[in-house]
Coordinates of C-alpha atoms and ligand atoms in Angstrom, one line a residue:
X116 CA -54.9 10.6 -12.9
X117 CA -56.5 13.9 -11.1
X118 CA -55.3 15.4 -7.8
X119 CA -58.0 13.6 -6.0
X120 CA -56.6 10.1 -6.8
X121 CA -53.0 10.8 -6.6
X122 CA -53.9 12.2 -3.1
X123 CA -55.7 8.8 -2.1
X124 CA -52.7 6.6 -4.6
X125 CA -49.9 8.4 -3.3
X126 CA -51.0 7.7 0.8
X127 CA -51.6 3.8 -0.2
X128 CA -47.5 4.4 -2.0
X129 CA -46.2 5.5 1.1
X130 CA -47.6 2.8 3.4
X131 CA -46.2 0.2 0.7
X132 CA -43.0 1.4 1.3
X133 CA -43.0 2.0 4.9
X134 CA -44.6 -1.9 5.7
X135 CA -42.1 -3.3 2.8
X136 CA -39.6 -2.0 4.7
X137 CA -40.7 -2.9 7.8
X138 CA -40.5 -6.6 7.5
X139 CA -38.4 -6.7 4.5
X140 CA -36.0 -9.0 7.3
X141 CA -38.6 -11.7 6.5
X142 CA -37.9 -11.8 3.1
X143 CA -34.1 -13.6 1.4
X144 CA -31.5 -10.7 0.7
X145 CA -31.4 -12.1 -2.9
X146 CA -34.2 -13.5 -5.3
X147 CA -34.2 -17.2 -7.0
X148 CA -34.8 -15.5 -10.2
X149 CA -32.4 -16.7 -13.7
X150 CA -32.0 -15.2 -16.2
X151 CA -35.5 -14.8 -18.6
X152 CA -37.5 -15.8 -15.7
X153 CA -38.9 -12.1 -15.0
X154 CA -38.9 -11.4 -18.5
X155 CA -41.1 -14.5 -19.0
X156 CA -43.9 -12.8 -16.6
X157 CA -43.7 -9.6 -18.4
X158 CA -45.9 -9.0 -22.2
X159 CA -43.8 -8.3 -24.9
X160 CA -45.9 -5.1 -25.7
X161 CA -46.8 -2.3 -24.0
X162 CA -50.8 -2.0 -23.5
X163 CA -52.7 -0.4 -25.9
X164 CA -55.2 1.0 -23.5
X165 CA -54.5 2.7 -20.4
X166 CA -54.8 0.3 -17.0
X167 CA -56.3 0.5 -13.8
X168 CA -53.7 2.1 -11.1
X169 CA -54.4 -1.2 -8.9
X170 CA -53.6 -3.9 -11.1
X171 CA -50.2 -2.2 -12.3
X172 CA -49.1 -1.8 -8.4
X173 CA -50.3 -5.5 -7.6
X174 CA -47.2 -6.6 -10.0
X175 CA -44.7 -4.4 -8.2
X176 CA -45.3 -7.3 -5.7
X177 CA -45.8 -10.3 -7.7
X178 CA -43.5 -9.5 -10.3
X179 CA -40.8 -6.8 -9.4
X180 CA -40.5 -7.5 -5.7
X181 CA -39.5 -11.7 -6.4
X182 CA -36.8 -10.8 -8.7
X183 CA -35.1 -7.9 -6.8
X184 CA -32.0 -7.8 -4.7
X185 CA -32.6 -6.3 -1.3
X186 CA -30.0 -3.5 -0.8
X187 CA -31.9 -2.2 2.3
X188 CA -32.3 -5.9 4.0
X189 CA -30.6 -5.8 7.3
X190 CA -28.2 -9.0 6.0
X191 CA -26.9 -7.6 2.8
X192 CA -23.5 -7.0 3.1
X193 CA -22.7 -6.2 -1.0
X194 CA -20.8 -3.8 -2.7
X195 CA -21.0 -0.5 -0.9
X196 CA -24.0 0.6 1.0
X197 CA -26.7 2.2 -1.6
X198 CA -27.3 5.4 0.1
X199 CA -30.9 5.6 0.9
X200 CA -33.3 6.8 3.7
X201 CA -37.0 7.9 4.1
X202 CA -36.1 11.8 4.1
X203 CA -33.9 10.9 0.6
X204 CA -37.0 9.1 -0.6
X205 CA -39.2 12.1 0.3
X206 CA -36.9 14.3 -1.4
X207 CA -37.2 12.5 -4.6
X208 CA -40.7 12.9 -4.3
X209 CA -40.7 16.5 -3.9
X210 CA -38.3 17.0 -6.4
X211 CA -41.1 16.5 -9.0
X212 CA -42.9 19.3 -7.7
X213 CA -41.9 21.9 -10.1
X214 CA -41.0 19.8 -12.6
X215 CA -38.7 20.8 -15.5
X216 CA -35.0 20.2 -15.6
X217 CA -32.1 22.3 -14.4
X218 CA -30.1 23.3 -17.4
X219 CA -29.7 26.8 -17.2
X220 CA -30.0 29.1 -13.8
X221 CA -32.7 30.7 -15.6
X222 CA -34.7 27.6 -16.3
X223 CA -34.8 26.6 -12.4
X224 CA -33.2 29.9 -10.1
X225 CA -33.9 28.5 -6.9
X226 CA -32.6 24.7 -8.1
X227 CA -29.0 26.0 -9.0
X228 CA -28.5 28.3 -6.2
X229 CA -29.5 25.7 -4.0
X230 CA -27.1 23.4 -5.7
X231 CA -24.0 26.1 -5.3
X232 CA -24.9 25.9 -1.8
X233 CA -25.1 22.4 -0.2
X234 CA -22.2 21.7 -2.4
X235 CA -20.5 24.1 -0.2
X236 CA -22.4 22.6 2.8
X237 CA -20.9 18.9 1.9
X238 CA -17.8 19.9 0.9
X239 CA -17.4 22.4 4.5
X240 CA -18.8 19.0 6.4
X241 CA -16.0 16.6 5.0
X242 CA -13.1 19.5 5.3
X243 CA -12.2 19.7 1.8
X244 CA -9.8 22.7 0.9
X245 CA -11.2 25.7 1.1
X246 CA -10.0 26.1 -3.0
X247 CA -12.9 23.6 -3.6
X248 CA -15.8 25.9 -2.3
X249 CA -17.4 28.2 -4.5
X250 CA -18.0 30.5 -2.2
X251 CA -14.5 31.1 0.1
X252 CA -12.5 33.9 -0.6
X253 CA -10.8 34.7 -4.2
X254 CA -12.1 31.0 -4.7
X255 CA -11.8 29.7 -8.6
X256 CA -13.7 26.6 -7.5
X257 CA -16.8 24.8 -7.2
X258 CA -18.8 21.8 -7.3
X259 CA -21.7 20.4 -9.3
X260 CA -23.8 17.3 -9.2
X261 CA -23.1 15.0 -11.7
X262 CA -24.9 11.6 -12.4
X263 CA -22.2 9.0 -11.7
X264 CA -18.6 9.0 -10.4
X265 CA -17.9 7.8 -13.5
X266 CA -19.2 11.2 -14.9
X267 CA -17.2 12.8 -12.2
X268 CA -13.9 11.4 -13.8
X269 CA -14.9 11.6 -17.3
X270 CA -15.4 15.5 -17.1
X271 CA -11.9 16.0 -14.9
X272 CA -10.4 14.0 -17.6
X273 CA -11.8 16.1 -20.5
X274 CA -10.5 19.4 -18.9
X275 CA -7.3 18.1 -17.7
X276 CA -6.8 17.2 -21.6
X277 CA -8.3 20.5 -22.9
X278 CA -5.2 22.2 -20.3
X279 CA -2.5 20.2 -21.6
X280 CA -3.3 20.7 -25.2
X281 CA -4.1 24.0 -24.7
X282 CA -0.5 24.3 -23.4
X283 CA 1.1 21.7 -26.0
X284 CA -0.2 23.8 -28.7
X285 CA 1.8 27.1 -27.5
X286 CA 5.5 25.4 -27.6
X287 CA 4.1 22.9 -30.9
X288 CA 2.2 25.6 -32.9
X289 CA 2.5 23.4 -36.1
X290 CA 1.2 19.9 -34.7
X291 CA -2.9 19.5 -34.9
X292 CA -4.8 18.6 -31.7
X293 CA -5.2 15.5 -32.9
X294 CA -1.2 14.6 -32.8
X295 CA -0.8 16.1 -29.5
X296 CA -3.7 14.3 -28.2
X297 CA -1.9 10.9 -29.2
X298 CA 0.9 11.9 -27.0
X299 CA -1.2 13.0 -23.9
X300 CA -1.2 9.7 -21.1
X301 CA -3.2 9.2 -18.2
X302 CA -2.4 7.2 -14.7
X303 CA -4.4 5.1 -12.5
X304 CA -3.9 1.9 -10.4
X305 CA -4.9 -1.5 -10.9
X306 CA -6.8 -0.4 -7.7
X307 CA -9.0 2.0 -9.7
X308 CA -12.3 1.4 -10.8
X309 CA -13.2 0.3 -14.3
X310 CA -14.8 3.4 -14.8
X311 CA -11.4 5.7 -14.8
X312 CA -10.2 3.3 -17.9
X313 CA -13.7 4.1 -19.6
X314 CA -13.3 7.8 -18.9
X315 CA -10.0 7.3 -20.8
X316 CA -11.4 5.4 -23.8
X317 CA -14.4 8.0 -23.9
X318 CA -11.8 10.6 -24.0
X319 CA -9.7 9.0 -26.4
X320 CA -6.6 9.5 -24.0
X321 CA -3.5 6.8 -23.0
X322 CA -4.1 5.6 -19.9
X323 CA -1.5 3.3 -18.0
X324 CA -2.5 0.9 -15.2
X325 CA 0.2 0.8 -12.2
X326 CA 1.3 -1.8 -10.0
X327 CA 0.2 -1.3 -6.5
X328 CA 2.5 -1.9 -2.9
X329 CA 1.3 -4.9 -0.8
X330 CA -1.3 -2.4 0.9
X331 CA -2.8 -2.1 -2.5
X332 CA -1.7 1.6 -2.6
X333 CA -0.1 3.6 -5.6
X334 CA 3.8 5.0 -4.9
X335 CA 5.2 7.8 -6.1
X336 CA 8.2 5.6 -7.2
X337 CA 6.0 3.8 -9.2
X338 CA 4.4 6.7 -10.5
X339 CA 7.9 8.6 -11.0
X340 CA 9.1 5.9 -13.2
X341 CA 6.5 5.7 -15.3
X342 CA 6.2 9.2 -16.0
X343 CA 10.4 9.4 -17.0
X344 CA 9.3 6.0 -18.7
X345 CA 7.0 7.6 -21.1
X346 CA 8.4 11.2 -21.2
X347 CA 11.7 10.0 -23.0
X348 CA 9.1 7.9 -25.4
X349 CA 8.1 11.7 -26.0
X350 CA 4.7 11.3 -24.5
X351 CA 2.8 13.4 -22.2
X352 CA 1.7 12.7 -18.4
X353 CA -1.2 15.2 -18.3
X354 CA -3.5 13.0 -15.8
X355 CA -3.4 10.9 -12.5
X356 CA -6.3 9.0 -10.5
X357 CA -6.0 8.3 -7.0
X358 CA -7.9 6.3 -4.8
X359 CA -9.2 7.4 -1.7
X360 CA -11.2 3.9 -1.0
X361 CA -10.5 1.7 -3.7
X362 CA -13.6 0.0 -4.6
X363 CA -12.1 -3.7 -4.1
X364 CA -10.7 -3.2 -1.2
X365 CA -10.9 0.3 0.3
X366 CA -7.1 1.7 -0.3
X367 CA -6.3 4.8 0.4
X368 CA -3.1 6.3 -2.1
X369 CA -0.7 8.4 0.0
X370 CA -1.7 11.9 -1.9
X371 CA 1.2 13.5 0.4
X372 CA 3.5 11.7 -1.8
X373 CA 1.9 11.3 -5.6
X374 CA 0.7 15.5 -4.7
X375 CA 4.2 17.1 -4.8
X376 CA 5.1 14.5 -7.7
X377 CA 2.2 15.6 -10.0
X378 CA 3.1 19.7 -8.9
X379 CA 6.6 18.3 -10.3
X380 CA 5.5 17.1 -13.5
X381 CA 2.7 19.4 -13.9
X382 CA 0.1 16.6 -14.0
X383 CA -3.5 17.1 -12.9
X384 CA -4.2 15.0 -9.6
X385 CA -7.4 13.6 -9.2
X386 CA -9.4 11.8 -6.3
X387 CA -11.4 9.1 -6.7
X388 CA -13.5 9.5 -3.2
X389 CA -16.6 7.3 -3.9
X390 CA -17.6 5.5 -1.1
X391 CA -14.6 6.7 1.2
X392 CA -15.0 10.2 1.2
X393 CA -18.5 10.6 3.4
X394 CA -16.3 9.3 6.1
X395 CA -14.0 12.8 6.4
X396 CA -17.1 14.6 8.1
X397 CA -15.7 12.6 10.9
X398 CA -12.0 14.2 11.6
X399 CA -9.9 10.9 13.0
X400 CA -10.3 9.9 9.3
X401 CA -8.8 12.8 7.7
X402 CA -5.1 11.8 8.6
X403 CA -5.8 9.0 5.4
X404 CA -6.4 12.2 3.3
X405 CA -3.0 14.1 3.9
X406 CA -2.0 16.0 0.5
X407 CA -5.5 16.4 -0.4
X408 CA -4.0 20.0 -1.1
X409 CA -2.3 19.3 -3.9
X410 CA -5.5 17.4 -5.7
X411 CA -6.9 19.4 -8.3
X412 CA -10.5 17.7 -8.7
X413 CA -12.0 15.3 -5.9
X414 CA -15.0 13.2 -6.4
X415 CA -17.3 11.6 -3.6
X416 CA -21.1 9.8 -4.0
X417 CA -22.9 10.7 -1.0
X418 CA -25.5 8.1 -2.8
X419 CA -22.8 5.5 -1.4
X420 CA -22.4 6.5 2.1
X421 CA -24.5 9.4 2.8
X422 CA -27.8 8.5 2.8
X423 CA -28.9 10.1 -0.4
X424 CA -30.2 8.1 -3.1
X425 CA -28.7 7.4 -6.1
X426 CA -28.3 9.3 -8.3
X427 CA -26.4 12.2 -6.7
X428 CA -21.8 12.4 -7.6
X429 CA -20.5 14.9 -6.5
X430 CA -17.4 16.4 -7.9
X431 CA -15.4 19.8 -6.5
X432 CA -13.1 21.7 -8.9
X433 CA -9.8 24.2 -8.2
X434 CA -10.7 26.2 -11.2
X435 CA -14.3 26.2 -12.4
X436 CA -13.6 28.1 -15.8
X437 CA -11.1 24.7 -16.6
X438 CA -14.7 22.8 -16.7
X439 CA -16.3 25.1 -19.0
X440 CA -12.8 26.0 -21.1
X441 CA -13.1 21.9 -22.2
X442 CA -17.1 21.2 -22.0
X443 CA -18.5 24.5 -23.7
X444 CA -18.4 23.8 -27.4
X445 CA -16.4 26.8 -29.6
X446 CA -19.3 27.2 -31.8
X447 CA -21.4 28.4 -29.0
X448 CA -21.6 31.7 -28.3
X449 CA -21.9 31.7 -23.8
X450 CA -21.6 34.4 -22.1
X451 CA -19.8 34.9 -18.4
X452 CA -22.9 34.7 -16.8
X453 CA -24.1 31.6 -17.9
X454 CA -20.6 29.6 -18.0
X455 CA -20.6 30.4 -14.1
X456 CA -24.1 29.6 -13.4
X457 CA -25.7 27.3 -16.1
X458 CA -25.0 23.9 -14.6
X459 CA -25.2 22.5 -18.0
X460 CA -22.0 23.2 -19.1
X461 CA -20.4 21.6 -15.8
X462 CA -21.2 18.0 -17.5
X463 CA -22.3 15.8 -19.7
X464 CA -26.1 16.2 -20.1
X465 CA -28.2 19.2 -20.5
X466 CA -31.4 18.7 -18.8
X467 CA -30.6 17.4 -15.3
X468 CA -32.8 16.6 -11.9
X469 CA -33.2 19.0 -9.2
X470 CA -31.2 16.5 -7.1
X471 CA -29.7 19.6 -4.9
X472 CA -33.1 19.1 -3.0
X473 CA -32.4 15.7 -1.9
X474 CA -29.3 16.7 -0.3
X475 CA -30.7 19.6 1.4
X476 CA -33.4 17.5 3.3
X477 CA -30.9 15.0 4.2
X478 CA -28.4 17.2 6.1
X479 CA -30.6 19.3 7.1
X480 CA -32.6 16.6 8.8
X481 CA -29.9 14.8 9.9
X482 CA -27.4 17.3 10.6
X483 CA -23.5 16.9 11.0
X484 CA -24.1 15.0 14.5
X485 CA -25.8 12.2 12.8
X486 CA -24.3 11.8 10.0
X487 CA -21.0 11.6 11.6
X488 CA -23.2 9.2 14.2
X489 CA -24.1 7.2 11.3
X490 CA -20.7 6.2 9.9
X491 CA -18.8 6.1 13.0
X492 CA -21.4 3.3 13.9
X493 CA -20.9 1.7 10.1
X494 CA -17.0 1.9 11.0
X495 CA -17.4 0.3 14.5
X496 CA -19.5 -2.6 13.1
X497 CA -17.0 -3.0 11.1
X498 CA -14.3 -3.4 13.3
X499 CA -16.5 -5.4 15.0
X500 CA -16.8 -7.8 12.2
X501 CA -12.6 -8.1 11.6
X502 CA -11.7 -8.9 15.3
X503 CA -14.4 -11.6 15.1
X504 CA -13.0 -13.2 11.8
X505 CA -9.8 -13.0 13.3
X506 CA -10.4 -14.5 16.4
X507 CA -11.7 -17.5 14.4
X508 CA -8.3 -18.3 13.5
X509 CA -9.6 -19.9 9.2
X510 CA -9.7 -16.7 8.2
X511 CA -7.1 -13.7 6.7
X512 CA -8.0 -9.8 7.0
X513 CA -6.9 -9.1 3.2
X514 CA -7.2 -5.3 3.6
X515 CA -6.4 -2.6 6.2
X516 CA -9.8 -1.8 8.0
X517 CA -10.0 1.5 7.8
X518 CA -13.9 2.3 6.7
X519 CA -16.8 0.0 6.7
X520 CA -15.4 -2.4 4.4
X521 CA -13.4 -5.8 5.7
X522 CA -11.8 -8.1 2.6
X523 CA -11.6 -11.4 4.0
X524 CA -10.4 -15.6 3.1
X525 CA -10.5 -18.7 4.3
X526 CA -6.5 -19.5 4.5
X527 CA -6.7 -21.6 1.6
X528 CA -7.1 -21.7 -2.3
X529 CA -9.2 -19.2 -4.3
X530 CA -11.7 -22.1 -4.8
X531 CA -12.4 -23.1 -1.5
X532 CA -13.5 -19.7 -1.2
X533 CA -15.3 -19.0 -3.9
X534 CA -17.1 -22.0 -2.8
X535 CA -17.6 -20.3 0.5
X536 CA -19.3 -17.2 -0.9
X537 CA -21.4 -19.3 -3.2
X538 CA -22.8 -21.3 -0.7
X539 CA -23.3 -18.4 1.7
X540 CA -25.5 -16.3 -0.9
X541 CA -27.3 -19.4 -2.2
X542 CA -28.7 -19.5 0.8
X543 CA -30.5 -16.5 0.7
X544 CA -29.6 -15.4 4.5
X545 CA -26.9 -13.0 3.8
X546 CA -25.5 -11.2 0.5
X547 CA -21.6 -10.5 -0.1
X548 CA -19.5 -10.2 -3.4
X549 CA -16.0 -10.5 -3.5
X550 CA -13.2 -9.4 -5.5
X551 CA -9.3 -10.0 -5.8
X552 CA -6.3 -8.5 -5.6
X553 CA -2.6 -9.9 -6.0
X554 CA -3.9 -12.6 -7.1
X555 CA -6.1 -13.4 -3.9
X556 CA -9.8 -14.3 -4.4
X557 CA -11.2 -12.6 -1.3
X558 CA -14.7 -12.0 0.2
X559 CA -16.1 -8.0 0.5
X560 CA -18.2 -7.7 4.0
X561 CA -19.4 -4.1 3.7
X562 CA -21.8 -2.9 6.4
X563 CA -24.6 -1.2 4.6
X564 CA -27.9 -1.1 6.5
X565 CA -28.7 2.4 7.7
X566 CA -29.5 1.5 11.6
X567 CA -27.2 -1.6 11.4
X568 CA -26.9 -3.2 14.5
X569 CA -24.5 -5.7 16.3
X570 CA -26.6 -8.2 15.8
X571 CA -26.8 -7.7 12.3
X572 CA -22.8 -8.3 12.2
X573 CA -23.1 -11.5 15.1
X574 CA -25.4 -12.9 12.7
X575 CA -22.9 -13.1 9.7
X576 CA -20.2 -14.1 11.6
X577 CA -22.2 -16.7 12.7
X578 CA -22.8 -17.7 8.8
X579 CA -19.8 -17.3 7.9
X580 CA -18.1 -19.8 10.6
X581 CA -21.1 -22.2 10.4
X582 CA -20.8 -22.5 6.6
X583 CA -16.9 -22.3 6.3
X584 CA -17.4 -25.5 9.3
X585 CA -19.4 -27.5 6.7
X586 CA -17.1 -26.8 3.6
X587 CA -13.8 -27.7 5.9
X588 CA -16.0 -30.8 6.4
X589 CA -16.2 -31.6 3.4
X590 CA -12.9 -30.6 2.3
Ligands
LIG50 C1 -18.6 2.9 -7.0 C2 -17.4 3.5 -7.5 C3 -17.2 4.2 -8.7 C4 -18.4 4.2 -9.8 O1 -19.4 5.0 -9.4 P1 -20.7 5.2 -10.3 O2 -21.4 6.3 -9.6 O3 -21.4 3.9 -10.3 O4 -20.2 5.6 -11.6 C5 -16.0 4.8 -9.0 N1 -15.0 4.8 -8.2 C6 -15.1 4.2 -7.0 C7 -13.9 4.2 -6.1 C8 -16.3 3.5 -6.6 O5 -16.3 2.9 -5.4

């Protein structure tokens, strides 16, 4: 492809996207597609000559577009909002310009000083302890891009064990690694996403699930017990997740409380912020955060609730050199320099994508008004959504509505409402998933469009209360 064509390719790209999303309302929020049935469209080799530009785009739309979910429809009400606007789809554009990967500070300057820098930015907006920031005073700390959330754990995880070995081994100078590695556990919730159990397989560590209080939240009690529980088994507590919005059902764990008890204990506290934490740009959520203080790592995916698209986790550190101490390999000689400014030994991979770019173009061209515009309204709709379900009377609010997700069931068995969400995404109109908790099989309404509208919520309600009428009917 020369210039000349990408020039004339790129503008016919652009308007693609801008008319797709223009009337992607027309379209249902999810395809008809089974399993095999895109596959069956697609050769089972790659082409042996090159193609014409043209006929490769026309089965974006015959092919692709048929069997996709619609994450930016104005009805789809799944999961968590995929963070995603025009200037983030810009950004991803640009971010192609140089080229390369950013590994080393040499290999891209201008990539990882702009990366040190809006992670400051993020991390000023949202109010995190100034201990997080790489650039405050005396600060050991710092944040880095990373992939995934799951990523974000995963490499907490690894230097929270590297510490406790690393502290094992001074009082048990004859026992190997290995040994005190098998006595080493980690804590999480049955709240906590699946990906804090596979950081602790990955990492080869203990990990126990705790019981949560009718609010879904973690205790200290609960947490205190087990740690006695497992200390006079001889083990080790070296590692506790919190949730600051639960996935499921958006709980928030009372850090004021499990904070002092992991200083106690001399456990690493860790926050799982995925979706949740975009919301503390806006301070009357920040009283849900209390203790944040005493958290050692934090975690938050602006590619959830910020407008950036995926992938973009962010994770903030007390003490940088704890990162590098577990992720830089002995046999490898680094040298100061590059352990504080090489980004690729803050994670997993080496190469990596100028991503800092995206997130410079978003909150620059949004700024802190409008993002905090932009999930006060998501919050509001939300509310919005809950007194309207509750007014019907059928329904229970399953969680505490805090953010922009509302857990919600028919009073009833779990069947009934599994039938209910069947039939309501089977129709195509709207899109929800659900989950459970307690034992309770509930519905997830989360609002996710960027410029939702009432409307948009009216419209579910109206779904909802038409299709629980039928099934009630039926019943
Ligand atoms: C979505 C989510 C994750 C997983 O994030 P990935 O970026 O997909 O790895 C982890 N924790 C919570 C609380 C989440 O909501």
């Amino acid at each position: 492809m020369n210039t000349e064509e990408f020039r004339r390719k790129g503008c016919e790209m652009i308007d693609y996207i801008a008319e797709f999303q223009k009337s992607i309302a027309l379209r249902r929020v999810t395809p008809t597609v089974q399993p095999g049935d895109v596959r069956k469209l697609l050769p089972r080799n790659a082409p042996q000559k090159g193609e014409k530009w043209d006929d490769i785009i026309k089965d974006i739309e015959e092919i692709i577009v048929p069997g996709s979910v619609h994450w930016k429809h104005p009805h789809f009400f799944a999961y968590f909002p995929a963070g995603c606007s025009f200037p983030s789809v810009l950004a991803g554009m640009l971010s192609n310009l140089t080229g390369g990967s950013v590994s080393s500070w040499s290999s891209n300057p201008a990539a990882t000083d702009l990366e040190m820098i809006v992670l400051d930015w993020y991390a000023k907006w949202l109010g995190l302890p100034q201990k997080f920031m790489r650039f405050s005073d005396e600060s050991k700390g710092g944040g880095v891009i990373q992939n995934s959330t799951s990523e974000c754990t995963l490499v907490n995880m690894m230097s929270a064990r590297h510490l406790a070995i690393q502290k094992l081994k001074l009082m048990n100078p004859n026992d190997s690694e290995g040994v005190l590695l098998s006595r080493l556990v980690a804590y999480c919730s049955e709240e906590s996403h699946s990906s804090v159990e596979k950081a602790a397989i990955i990492a080869l560590v203990k990990m126990r699930i705790l019981e949560t209080d009718e609010r879904f939240c973690l205790r200290s009690k609960i947490l205190e017990y087990a740690f006695e529980e497992d200390k006079k088994k001889g083990l080790i507590p070296f590692f506790a997740i919190a949730n600051f919005g639960s996935t499921s059902c958006c709980a928030c764990d009372p850090l004021h409380e499990l904070g002092p008890l992991c200083d106690k204990y001399d456990v690493w506290l860790h926050v799982d912020a995925a979706y949740a934490g975009s919301s503390l740009i806006c301070k009357e959520f920040r009283y849900l955060i209390k203790g944040i203080n005493y958290a050692k790592s934090i975690t938050v995916n602006p590619g959830k609730w910020f407008l950036i698209n995926i992938d973009c986790a962010l994770m903030w550190i007390e003490d940088r050199r704890l990162l590098t101490d577990a992720l830089v390999p002995g046999s490898f000689e680094v040298s100061d320099f590059s352990k504080e400014f090489d980004f690729c030994h803050w994670g997993i991979p080496n190469s990596r994508r100028f991503r800092a770019l995206k997130i410079w173009l978003v909150l620059r061209y949004y700024g802190k008004e409008g993002m905090q515009r932009y999930i006060r309204n998501h919050v509001g709709l939300a509310k919005e959504f809950e007194n309207h379900i509750r007014l019907d009377g059928r329904f229970d609010i399953v969680n505490e509505v805090n953010f922009g997700l509302v857990c919600f069931r028919l009073k009833g068995s779990n069947m009934l409402n599994k039938e209910l969400l069947s039939n309501l995404n089977a129709s195509g109109k709207l899109h929800m998933t659900a989950s459970s908790g307690k034992g309770l099989y509930f519905t997830r309404f989360a609002v996710c469009m960027q410029n939702a509208i009432s409307a948009d919520i009216m419209y579910a309600v109206k779904l909802v209360t038409d299709f629980a009428d039928e099934l009630l009917c039926l019943h």
